[in-house]
């Protein structure tokens, strides 16, 4: 089978997280996903694998680390039940830095309260980094968290979002 090579760029500040202490994270990824990873000092990441499924997982993990997730948070993507979703805030903050700051503040909340509530009620991990907000979790949970995130971006009250999340959490509990 032919090896597939792809390229991603991550922020320079995230290179250390991708490589890990003494290269441990990079080595772990290369071993578990049977791939090769090369990281430049500028944040350019070349990665290749002969297995297209591993290639897709690796792409999600690299993107997640690049968007602010810790190595451990990103590595849950090795599990087939978990997905990564990233939303660009640029299109919602429309040209204004003040609007971007306001949207990010609404998503994070005072002392991270809004973000924590979304995470707890959807069993996901949410990271606001740069001009993006990203979520890792099981497919349906990521969908619910994304819905809450879009509601906050569009100006819904935190109370309304919490009510939605609590209702979805109850529904999920009864389905299981």
Short mmCIF file of N, CA and C in Angstrom, two decimals:
data_model
loop_
_atom_site.label_atom_id
_atom_site.label_comp_id
_atom_site.label_asym_id
_atom_site.label_seq_id
_atom_site.Cartn_x
_atom_site.Cartn_y
_atom_site.Cartn_z
N UNK A 1 0.83 -1.18 0.00
CA UNK A 1 0.00 0.00 0.00
C UNK A 1 0.88 1.24 0.00
N UNK A 2 0.49 2.25 -0.75
CA UNK A 2 1.27 3.47 -0.89
C UNK A 2 1.12 4.36 0.34
N UNK A 3 2.23 4.96 0.75
CA UNK A 3 2.22 5.86 1.90
C UNK A 3 1.61 7.20 1.50
N UNK A 4 0.73 7.73 2.35
CA UNK A 4 0.07 9.00 2.10
C UNK A 4 0.76 10.06 2.95
N UNK A 5 1.18 11.17 2.33
CA UNK A 5 1.82 12.25 3.06
C UNK A 5 0.95 13.49 2.99
N UNK A 6 0.74 14.12 4.14
CA UNK A 6 -0.03 15.36 4.20
C UNK A 6 0.73 16.39 5.02
N UNK A 7 0.23 17.61 4.99
CA UNK A 7 0.89 18.74 5.62
C UNK A 7 -0.13 19.57 6.40
N UNK A 8 0.22 19.98 7.59
CA UNK A 8 -0.59 20.90 8.39
C UNK A 8 0.32 21.95 9.00
N UNK A 9 -0.25 23.09 9.32
CA UNK A 9 0.51 24.12 10.03
C UNK A 9 -0.17 24.35 11.37
N UNK A 10 0.63 24.36 12.43
CA UNK A 10 0.11 24.64 13.76
C UNK A 10 0.86 25.85 14.31
N UNK A 11 0.27 26.56 15.29
CA UNK A 11 0.97 27.70 15.88
C UNK A 11 2.29 27.27 16.52
N UNK A 12 3.30 28.14 16.43
CA UNK A 12 4.60 27.83 17.02
C UNK A 12 4.49 27.49 18.51
N UNK A 13 3.56 28.16 19.18
CA UNK A 13 3.40 27.94 20.63
C UNK A 13 2.91 26.52 20.96
N UNK A 14 2.43 25.78 19.97
CA UNK A 14 1.89 24.44 20.20
C UNK A 14 2.85 23.32 19.78
N UNK A 15 3.99 23.69 19.22
CA UNK A 15 4.96 22.69 18.75
C UNK A 15 5.42 21.79 19.90
N UNK A 16 5.73 22.40 21.04
CA UNK A 16 6.20 21.63 22.20
C UNK A 16 5.19 20.60 22.67
N UNK A 17 3.92 20.95 22.62
CA UNK A 17 2.87 20.01 23.03
C UNK A 17 2.80 18.84 22.07
N UNK A 18 2.92 19.11 20.77
CA UNK A 18 2.87 18.04 19.77
C UNK A 18 4.06 17.10 19.90
N UNK A 19 5.22 17.66 20.13
CA UNK A 19 6.43 16.83 20.24
C UNK A 19 6.47 16.13 21.61
N UNK A 20 6.14 16.87 22.66
CA UNK A 20 6.16 16.30 24.01
C UNK A 20 7.55 16.33 24.62
N UNK A 21 7.61 16.06 25.91
CA UNK A 21 8.88 16.04 26.63
C UNK A 21 9.75 14.93 26.06
N UNK A 22 10.96 15.28 25.65
CA UNK A 22 11.91 14.34 25.04
C UNK A 22 11.33 13.62 23.83
N UNK A 23 10.38 14.25 23.15
CA UNK A 23 9.79 13.66 21.95
C UNK A 23 8.80 12.54 22.21
N UNK A 24 8.34 12.39 23.47
CA UNK A 24 7.49 11.26 23.84
C UNK A 24 6.15 11.24 23.11
N UNK A 25 5.50 12.39 22.98
CA UNK A 25 4.18 12.43 22.32
C UNK A 25 4.31 12.03 20.86
N UNK A 26 5.29 12.62 20.19
CA UNK A 26 5.52 12.32 18.77
C UNK A 26 5.82 10.83 18.60
N UNK A 27 6.68 10.29 19.44
CA UNK A 27 7.02 8.86 19.36
C UNK A 27 5.80 7.98 19.60
N UNK A 28 4.98 8.37 20.58
CA UNK A 28 3.77 7.59 20.88
C UNK A 28 2.82 7.58 19.68
N UNK A 29 2.62 8.74 19.08
CA UNK A 29 1.75 8.82 17.90
C UNK A 29 2.31 7.97 16.77
N UNK A 30 3.62 8.08 16.54
CA UNK A 30 4.24 7.32 15.45
C UNK A 30 4.10 5.81 15.68
N UNK A 31 4.23 5.39 16.93
CA UNK A 31 4.11 3.97 17.24
C UNK A 31 2.67 3.48 17.11
N UNK A 32 1.73 4.20 17.76
CA UNK A 32 0.34 3.75 17.78
C UNK A 32 -0.34 3.86 16.42
N UNK A 33 0.04 4.85 15.63
CA UNK A 33 -0.62 5.06 14.34
C UNK A 33 0.25 4.63 13.16
N UNK A 34 1.36 3.98 13.47
CA UNK A 34 2.25 3.47 12.42
C UNK A 34 2.49 4.53 11.34
N UNK A 35 3.02 5.67 11.79
CA UNK A 35 3.20 6.80 10.88
C UNK A 35 4.55 7.46 11.12
N UNK A 36 4.82 8.45 10.29
CA UNK A 36 6.01 9.28 10.45
C UNK A 36 5.55 10.72 10.58
N UNK A 37 6.15 11.45 11.54
CA UNK A 37 5.80 12.85 11.75
C UNK A 37 7.08 13.67 11.75
N UNK A 38 7.08 14.76 10.99
CA UNK A 38 8.19 15.70 10.98
C UNK A 38 7.63 17.08 11.32
N UNK A 39 8.25 17.74 12.30
CA UNK A 39 7.78 19.06 12.74
C UNK A 39 8.90 20.07 12.56
N UNK A 40 8.63 21.16 11.84
CA UNK A 40 9.64 22.20 11.67
C UNK A 40 9.52 23.21 12.81
N UNK A 41 10.54 24.03 12.97
CA UNK A 41 10.52 25.05 14.02
C UNK A 41 9.48 26.13 13.75
N UNK A 42 8.91 26.15 12.55
CA UNK A 42 7.91 27.15 12.17
C UNK A 42 6.48 26.63 12.33
N UNK A 43 6.33 25.39 12.80
CA UNK A 43 5.01 24.83 13.02
C UNK A 43 4.47 24.06 11.83
N UNK A 44 5.31 23.79 10.85
CA UNK A 44 4.88 23.00 9.70
C UNK A 44 5.04 21.52 10.05
N UNK A 45 3.94 20.78 9.91
CA UNK A 45 3.93 19.37 10.30
C UNK A 45 3.66 18.52 9.07
N UNK A 46 4.62 17.68 8.71
CA UNK A 46 4.42 16.69 7.65
C UNK A 46 4.17 15.36 8.35
N UNK A 47 3.16 14.65 7.91
CA UNK A 47 2.86 13.35 8.51
C UNK A 47 2.43 12.40 7.41
N UNK A 48 2.84 11.15 7.57
CA UNK A 48 2.51 10.16 6.55
C UNK A 48 2.26 8.80 7.17
N UNK A 49 1.41 8.04 6.49
CA UNK A 49 1.05 6.70 6.94
C UNK A 49 0.60 5.90 5.74
N UNK A 50 0.71 4.59 5.84
CA UNK A 50 0.21 3.73 4.78
C UNK A 50 -1.26 3.39 4.99
N UNK A 51 -1.77 3.69 6.17
CA UNK A 51 -3.16 3.38 6.52
C UNK A 51 -3.98 4.67 6.52
N UNK A 52 -4.98 4.75 5.65
CA UNK A 52 -5.76 5.98 5.52
C UNK A 52 -6.58 6.30 6.78
N UNK A 53 -7.00 5.29 7.52
CA UNK A 53 -7.76 5.54 8.76
C UNK A 53 -6.84 6.17 9.80
N UNK A 54 -5.64 5.62 9.94
CA UNK A 54 -4.67 6.21 10.87
C UNK A 54 -4.32 7.63 10.44
N UNK A 55 -4.24 7.84 9.14
CA UNK A 55 -3.92 9.16 8.61
C UNK A 55 -4.99 10.18 9.03
N UNK A 56 -6.26 9.79 8.95
CA UNK A 56 -7.36 10.68 9.34
C UNK A 56 -7.33 10.96 10.84
N UNK A 57 -7.07 9.94 11.64
CA UNK A 57 -6.99 10.12 13.09
C UNK A 57 -5.83 11.06 13.44
N UNK A 58 -4.70 10.83 12.80
CA UNK A 58 -3.53 11.64 13.06
C UNK A 58 -3.80 13.11 12.72
N UNK A 59 -4.48 13.35 11.61
CA UNK A 59 -4.82 14.71 11.20
C UNK A 59 -5.67 15.39 12.28
N UNK A 60 -6.66 14.68 12.81
CA UNK A 60 -7.52 15.24 13.86
C UNK A 60 -6.72 15.52 15.13
N UNK A 61 -5.83 14.62 15.50
CA UNK A 61 -5.03 14.79 16.71
C UNK A 61 -4.10 15.99 16.57
N UNK A 62 -3.43 16.11 15.43
CA UNK A 62 -2.53 17.24 15.20
C UNK A 62 -3.31 18.55 15.22
N UNK A 63 -4.46 18.58 14.55
CA UNK A 63 -5.29 19.79 14.56
C UNK A 63 -5.72 20.14 15.98
N UNK A 64 -6.15 19.14 16.75
CA UNK A 64 -6.61 19.38 18.11
C UNK A 64 -5.50 19.96 18.98
N UNK A 65 -4.31 19.39 18.89
CA UNK A 65 -3.18 19.91 19.65
C UNK A 65 -2.87 21.33 19.19
N UNK A 66 -2.92 21.56 17.89
CA UNK A 66 -2.68 22.89 17.34
C UNK A 66 -3.72 23.92 17.78
N UNK A 67 -4.90 23.47 18.13
CA UNK A 67 -5.97 24.39 18.54
C UNK A 67 -6.10 24.49 20.06
N UNK A 68 -5.12 23.98 20.81
CA UNK A 68 -5.07 24.25 22.23
C UNK A 68 -5.36 23.09 23.17
N UNK A 69 -5.68 21.92 22.64
CA UNK A 69 -5.92 20.77 23.51
C UNK A 69 -4.59 20.23 24.02
N UNK A 70 -4.61 19.65 25.21
CA UNK A 70 -3.41 18.99 25.72
C UNK A 70 -3.23 17.69 24.94
N UNK A 71 -2.08 17.11 25.09
CA UNK A 71 -1.80 15.84 24.41
C UNK A 71 -2.80 14.77 24.85
N UNK A 72 -3.03 14.65 26.15
CA UNK A 72 -3.95 13.63 26.66
C UNK A 72 -5.37 13.85 26.15
N UNK A 73 -5.80 15.11 26.10
CA UNK A 73 -7.14 15.41 25.59
C UNK A 73 -7.26 15.02 24.12
N UNK A 74 -6.22 15.31 23.35
CA UNK A 74 -6.25 15.01 21.91
C UNK A 74 -6.14 13.51 21.63
N UNK A 75 -5.41 12.79 22.47
CA UNK A 75 -5.20 11.37 22.22
C UNK A 75 -6.46 10.52 22.40
N UNK A 76 -7.51 11.07 23.01
CA UNK A 76 -8.76 10.30 23.07
C UNK A 76 -9.33 10.10 21.67
N UNK A 77 -8.85 10.89 20.71
CA UNK A 77 -9.30 10.75 19.32
C UNK A 77 -8.81 9.44 18.69
N UNK A 78 -7.92 8.73 19.37
CA UNK A 78 -7.52 7.41 18.90
C UNK A 78 -8.70 6.44 18.97
N UNK A 79 -9.62 6.72 19.90
CA UNK A 79 -10.84 5.91 20.06
C UNK A 79 -11.80 6.29 18.93
N UNK A 80 -12.31 5.30 18.23
CA UNK A 80 -13.22 5.53 17.10
C UNK A 80 -14.50 6.25 17.48
N UNK A 81 -14.88 6.22 18.76
CA UNK A 81 -16.13 6.85 19.20
C UNK A 81 -16.00 8.36 19.37
N UNK A 82 -14.78 8.88 19.35
CA UNK A 82 -14.56 10.30 19.62
C UNK A 82 -14.26 11.07 18.34
N UNK A 83 -14.75 12.33 18.31
CA UNK A 83 -14.55 13.20 17.15
C UNK A 83 -14.06 14.57 17.60
N UNK A 84 -13.48 15.29 16.66
CA UNK A 84 -12.97 16.65 16.87
C UNK A 84 -13.74 17.59 15.96
N UNK A 85 -14.21 18.69 16.52
CA UNK A 85 -14.89 19.69 15.70
C UNK A 85 -14.34 21.06 16.05
N UNK A 86 -14.03 21.84 15.02
CA UNK A 86 -13.49 23.18 15.20
C UNK A 86 -14.39 24.17 14.49
N UNK A 87 -14.68 25.28 15.17
CA UNK A 87 -15.50 26.34 14.60
C UNK A 87 -14.68 27.62 14.58
N UNK A 88 -14.59 28.25 13.41
CA UNK A 88 -13.90 29.52 13.29
C UNK A 88 -14.82 30.63 13.78
N UNK A 89 -14.30 31.47 14.65
CA UNK A 89 -15.09 32.59 15.17
C UNK A 89 -14.99 33.81 14.27
N UNK A 90 -14.09 33.78 13.30
CA UNK A 90 -13.90 34.94 12.41
C UNK A 90 -15.19 35.33 11.71
N UNK A 91 -15.92 34.35 11.20
CA UNK A 91 -17.12 34.66 10.44
C UNK A 91 -18.24 35.20 11.33
N UNK A 92 -18.18 34.92 12.63
CA UNK A 92 -19.21 35.42 13.54
C UNK A 92 -18.81 36.74 14.18
N UNK A 93 -17.53 37.02 14.25
CA UNK A 93 -17.06 38.24 14.87
C UNK A 93 -16.94 39.37 13.86
N UNK A 94 -17.24 39.10 12.62
CA UNK A 94 -17.28 40.11 11.56
C UNK A 94 -16.27 41.24 11.71
N UNK A 95 -15.13 41.18 11.26
CA UNK A 95 -14.17 42.28 11.12
C UNK A 95 -13.84 43.07 12.39
N UNK A 96 -14.51 42.87 13.48
CA UNK A 96 -14.27 43.69 14.67
C UNK A 96 -13.61 42.87 15.78
N UNK A 97 -12.48 43.36 16.24
CA UNK A 97 -11.76 42.69 17.33
C UNK A 97 -12.59 42.71 18.61
N UNK A 98 -13.35 43.80 18.81
CA UNK A 98 -14.20 43.90 20.00
C UNK A 98 -15.28 42.82 20.00
N UNK A 99 -15.86 42.55 18.83
CA UNK A 99 -16.89 41.52 18.74
C UNK A 99 -16.29 40.14 19.00
N UNK A 100 -15.08 39.92 18.49
CA UNK A 100 -14.40 38.64 18.72
C UNK A 100 -14.16 38.43 20.21
N UNK A 101 -13.67 39.46 20.88
CA UNK A 101 -13.41 39.37 22.32
C UNK A 101 -14.71 39.11 23.07
N UNK A 102 -15.79 39.78 22.67
CA UNK A 102 -17.09 39.59 23.33
C UNK A 102 -17.59 38.16 23.15
N UNK A 103 -17.47 37.64 21.92
CA UNK A 103 -17.93 36.27 21.64
C UNK A 103 -17.10 35.27 22.45
N UNK A 104 -15.78 35.44 22.48
CA UNK A 104 -14.93 34.54 23.26
C UNK A 104 -15.26 34.61 24.74
N UNK A 105 -15.52 35.82 25.23
CA UNK A 105 -15.88 35.99 26.63
C UNK A 105 -17.19 35.29 26.96
N UNK A 106 -18.15 35.35 26.07
CA UNK A 106 -19.43 34.66 26.29
C UNK A 106 -19.23 33.15 26.33
N UNK A 107 -18.36 32.65 25.47
CA UNK A 107 -18.11 31.20 25.42
C UNK A 107 -17.37 30.71 26.66
N UNK A 108 -16.44 31.50 27.14
CA UNK A 108 -15.65 31.09 28.30
C UNK A 108 -16.41 31.36 29.59
N UNK A 109 -17.00 32.55 29.70
CA UNK A 109 -17.73 32.92 30.91
C UNK A 109 -16.79 33.36 32.02
N UNK A 110 -17.36 33.87 33.10
CA UNK A 110 -16.57 34.31 34.25
C UNK A 110 -15.88 33.11 34.88
N UNK A 111 -14.57 33.22 35.01
CA UNK A 111 -13.75 32.13 35.57
C UNK A 111 -13.95 30.80 34.84
N UNK A 112 -14.30 30.86 33.56
CA UNK A 112 -14.46 29.64 32.76
C UNK A 112 -15.77 28.90 33.02
N UNK A 113 -16.71 29.55 33.69
CA UNK A 113 -17.94 28.88 34.10
C UNK A 113 -18.77 28.38 32.91
N UNK A 114 -18.96 29.20 31.88
CA UNK A 114 -19.78 28.78 30.73
C UNK A 114 -19.17 27.56 30.04
N UNK A 115 -17.88 27.62 29.82
CA UNK A 115 -17.18 26.51 29.17
C UNK A 115 -17.30 25.24 30.02
N UNK A 116 -17.12 25.37 31.32
CA UNK A 116 -17.20 24.21 32.23
C UNK A 116 -18.60 23.59 32.22
N UNK A 117 -19.62 24.45 32.18
CA UNK A 117 -21.00 23.94 32.16
C UNK A 117 -21.24 23.15 30.87
N UNK A 118 -20.78 23.69 29.75
CA UNK A 118 -20.94 22.97 28.47
C UNK A 118 -20.22 21.62 28.56
N UNK A 119 -18.99 21.63 29.07
CA UNK A 119 -18.22 20.39 29.18
C UNK A 119 -18.90 19.37 30.09
N UNK A 120 -19.36 19.81 31.24
CA UNK A 120 -19.96 18.89 32.21
C UNK A 120 -21.27 18.30 31.71
N UNK A 121 -22.11 19.14 31.11
CA UNK A 121 -23.43 18.66 30.70
C UNK A 121 -23.41 17.89 29.38
N UNK A 122 -22.31 18.00 28.62
CA UNK A 122 -22.23 17.26 27.35
C UNK A 122 -21.14 16.20 27.37
N UNK A 123 -20.38 16.12 28.45
CA UNK A 123 -19.28 15.16 28.56
C UNK A 123 -18.29 15.32 27.40
N UNK A 124 -17.91 16.58 27.16
CA UNK A 124 -16.95 16.92 26.11
C UNK A 124 -15.82 17.75 26.71
N UNK A 125 -14.82 18.04 25.89
CA UNK A 125 -13.77 18.99 26.25
C UNK A 125 -13.85 20.12 25.25
N UNK A 126 -13.90 21.36 25.76
CA UNK A 126 -14.04 22.54 24.92
C UNK A 126 -12.83 23.44 25.13
N UNK A 127 -12.24 23.93 24.03
CA UNK A 127 -11.11 24.84 24.11
C UNK A 127 -11.39 26.05 23.21
N UNK A 128 -11.23 27.24 23.79
CA UNK A 128 -11.30 28.48 23.01
C UNK A 128 -9.85 28.93 22.85
N UNK A 129 -9.39 29.00 21.61
CA UNK A 129 -7.98 29.30 21.33
C UNK A 129 -7.90 30.16 20.08
N UNK A 130 -7.26 31.31 20.20
CA UNK A 130 -7.15 32.20 19.05
C UNK A 130 -8.52 32.61 18.55
N UNK A 131 -8.77 32.37 17.29
CA UNK A 131 -10.06 32.74 16.69
C UNK A 131 -10.92 31.51 16.43
N UNK A 132 -10.73 30.47 17.27
CA UNK A 132 -11.51 29.24 17.10
C UNK A 132 -12.02 28.75 18.45
N UNK A 133 -13.06 27.94 18.37
CA UNK A 133 -13.53 27.17 19.53
C UNK A 133 -13.63 25.74 19.03
N UNK A 134 -13.07 24.81 19.80
CA UNK A 134 -13.02 23.41 19.37
C UNK A 134 -13.58 22.50 20.45
N UNK A 135 -14.10 21.36 20.01
CA UNK A 135 -14.74 20.41 20.92
C UNK A 135 -14.26 19.00 20.59
N UNK A 136 -13.98 18.22 21.63
CA UNK A 136 -13.68 16.79 21.48
C UNK A 136 -14.65 16.03 22.37
N UNK A 137 -15.24 14.99 21.80
CA UNK A 137 -16.15 14.15 22.56
C UNK A 137 -16.78 13.12 21.65
N UNK A 138 -17.77 12.42 22.17
CA UNK A 138 -18.50 11.47 21.33
C UNK A 138 -19.38 12.26 20.37
N UNK A 139 -19.69 11.65 19.24
CA UNK A 139 -20.35 12.35 18.14
C UNK A 139 -21.59 13.14 18.58
N UNK A 140 -22.55 12.50 19.23
CA UNK A 140 -23.78 13.19 19.65
C UNK A 140 -23.50 14.28 20.67
N UNK A 141 -22.55 14.02 21.57
CA UNK A 141 -22.21 15.01 22.59
C UNK A 141 -21.57 16.25 21.97
N UNK A 142 -20.72 16.04 20.97
CA UNK A 142 -20.11 17.17 20.25
C UNK A 142 -21.19 17.98 19.54
N UNK A 143 -22.19 17.30 19.00
CA UNK A 143 -23.31 17.99 18.35
C UNK A 143 -24.06 18.87 19.33
N UNK A 144 -24.33 18.35 20.52
CA UNK A 144 -25.03 19.13 21.55
C UNK A 144 -24.18 20.31 22.01
N UNK A 145 -22.89 20.07 22.26
CA UNK A 145 -21.99 21.15 22.67
C UNK A 145 -21.91 22.22 21.59
N UNK A 146 -21.84 21.80 20.33
CA UNK A 146 -21.78 22.75 19.21
C UNK A 146 -23.04 23.60 19.14
N UNK A 147 -24.18 22.96 19.38
CA UNK A 147 -25.44 23.71 19.37
C UNK A 147 -25.42 24.79 20.46
N UNK A 148 -24.93 24.45 21.64
CA UNK A 148 -24.83 25.42 22.73
C UNK A 148 -23.86 26.54 22.37
N UNK A 149 -22.75 26.18 21.75
CA UNK A 149 -21.75 27.17 21.35
C UNK A 149 -22.35 28.14 20.33
N UNK A 150 -23.05 27.62 19.33
CA UNK A 150 -23.66 28.49 18.32
C UNK A 150 -24.72 29.39 18.94
N UNK A 151 -25.47 28.86 19.91
CA UNK A 151 -26.48 29.69 20.59
C UNK A 151 -25.80 30.87 21.30
N UNK A 152 -24.70 30.61 22.00
CA UNK A 152 -23.98 31.68 22.69
C UNK A 152 -23.40 32.68 21.71
N UNK A 153 -22.84 32.18 20.61
CA UNK A 153 -22.28 33.07 19.58
C UNK A 153 -23.37 33.99 19.04
N UNK A 154 -24.56 33.44 18.84
CA UNK A 154 -25.65 34.21 18.25
C UNK A 154 -26.38 35.08 19.27
N UNK A 155 -25.95 35.04 20.55
CA UNK A 155 -26.49 35.96 21.53
C UNK A 155 -27.53 35.41 22.49
N UNK A 156 -27.79 34.12 22.48
CA UNK A 156 -28.75 33.53 23.42
C UNK A 156 -28.25 33.74 24.85
N UNK A 157 -29.16 33.82 25.79
CA UNK A 157 -28.76 34.00 27.18
C UNK A 157 -28.10 32.71 27.69
N UNK A 158 -27.23 32.88 28.66
CA UNK A 158 -26.57 31.71 29.25
C UNK A 158 -27.60 30.80 29.92
N UNK A 159 -28.61 31.39 30.49
CA UNK A 159 -29.68 30.62 31.14
C UNK A 159 -30.39 29.72 30.12
N UNK A 160 -30.72 30.29 28.97
CA UNK A 160 -31.41 29.52 27.93
C UNK A 160 -30.54 28.35 27.45
N UNK A 161 -29.25 28.61 27.29
CA UNK A 161 -28.31 27.56 26.86
C UNK A 161 -28.22 26.46 27.91
N UNK A 162 -28.14 26.86 29.17
CA UNK A 162 -28.05 25.87 30.26
C UNK A 162 -29.31 25.00 30.31
N UNK A 163 -30.48 25.62 30.13
CA UNK A 163 -31.73 24.86 30.13
C UNK A 163 -31.71 23.82 29.01
N UNK A 164 -31.27 24.22 27.83
CA UNK A 164 -31.16 23.28 26.70
C UNK A 164 -30.22 22.13 27.05
N UNK A 165 -29.06 22.46 27.60
CA UNK A 165 -28.06 21.43 27.93
C UNK A 165 -28.57 20.47 29.01
N UNK A 166 -29.24 21.01 30.00
CA UNK A 166 -29.78 20.14 31.06
C UNK A 166 -30.86 19.21 30.51
N UNK A 167 -31.70 19.74 29.61
CA UNK A 167 -32.74 18.90 29.00
C UNK A 167 -32.11 17.78 28.17
N UNK A 168 -31.10 18.12 27.38
CA UNK A 168 -30.42 17.11 26.56
C UNK A 168 -29.72 16.07 27.43
N UNK A 169 -29.14 16.51 28.54
CA UNK A 169 -28.47 15.57 29.45
C UNK A 169 -29.48 14.59 30.05
N UNK A 170 -30.66 15.09 30.42
CA UNK A 170 -31.72 14.21 30.96
C UNK A 170 -32.18 13.22 29.89
N UNK A 171 -32.38 13.72 28.67
CA UNK A 171 -32.82 12.85 27.56
C UNK A 171 -31.79 11.76 27.31
N UNK A 172 -30.53 12.12 27.34
CA UNK A 172 -29.45 11.15 27.11
C UNK A 172 -29.44 10.09 28.21
N UNK A 173 -29.67 10.51 29.43
CA UNK A 173 -29.66 9.59 30.56
C UNK A 173 -30.77 8.55 30.41
N UNK A 174 -31.92 8.97 29.92
CA UNK A 174 -33.05 8.05 29.76
C UNK A 174 -32.87 7.12 28.57
N UNK A 175 -32.16 7.57 27.55
CA UNK A 175 -31.92 6.74 26.37
C UNK A 175 -30.97 5.60 26.72
N UNK A 176 -29.98 5.89 27.56
CA UNK A 176 -29.00 4.87 27.94
C UNK A 176 -29.69 3.84 28.77
#
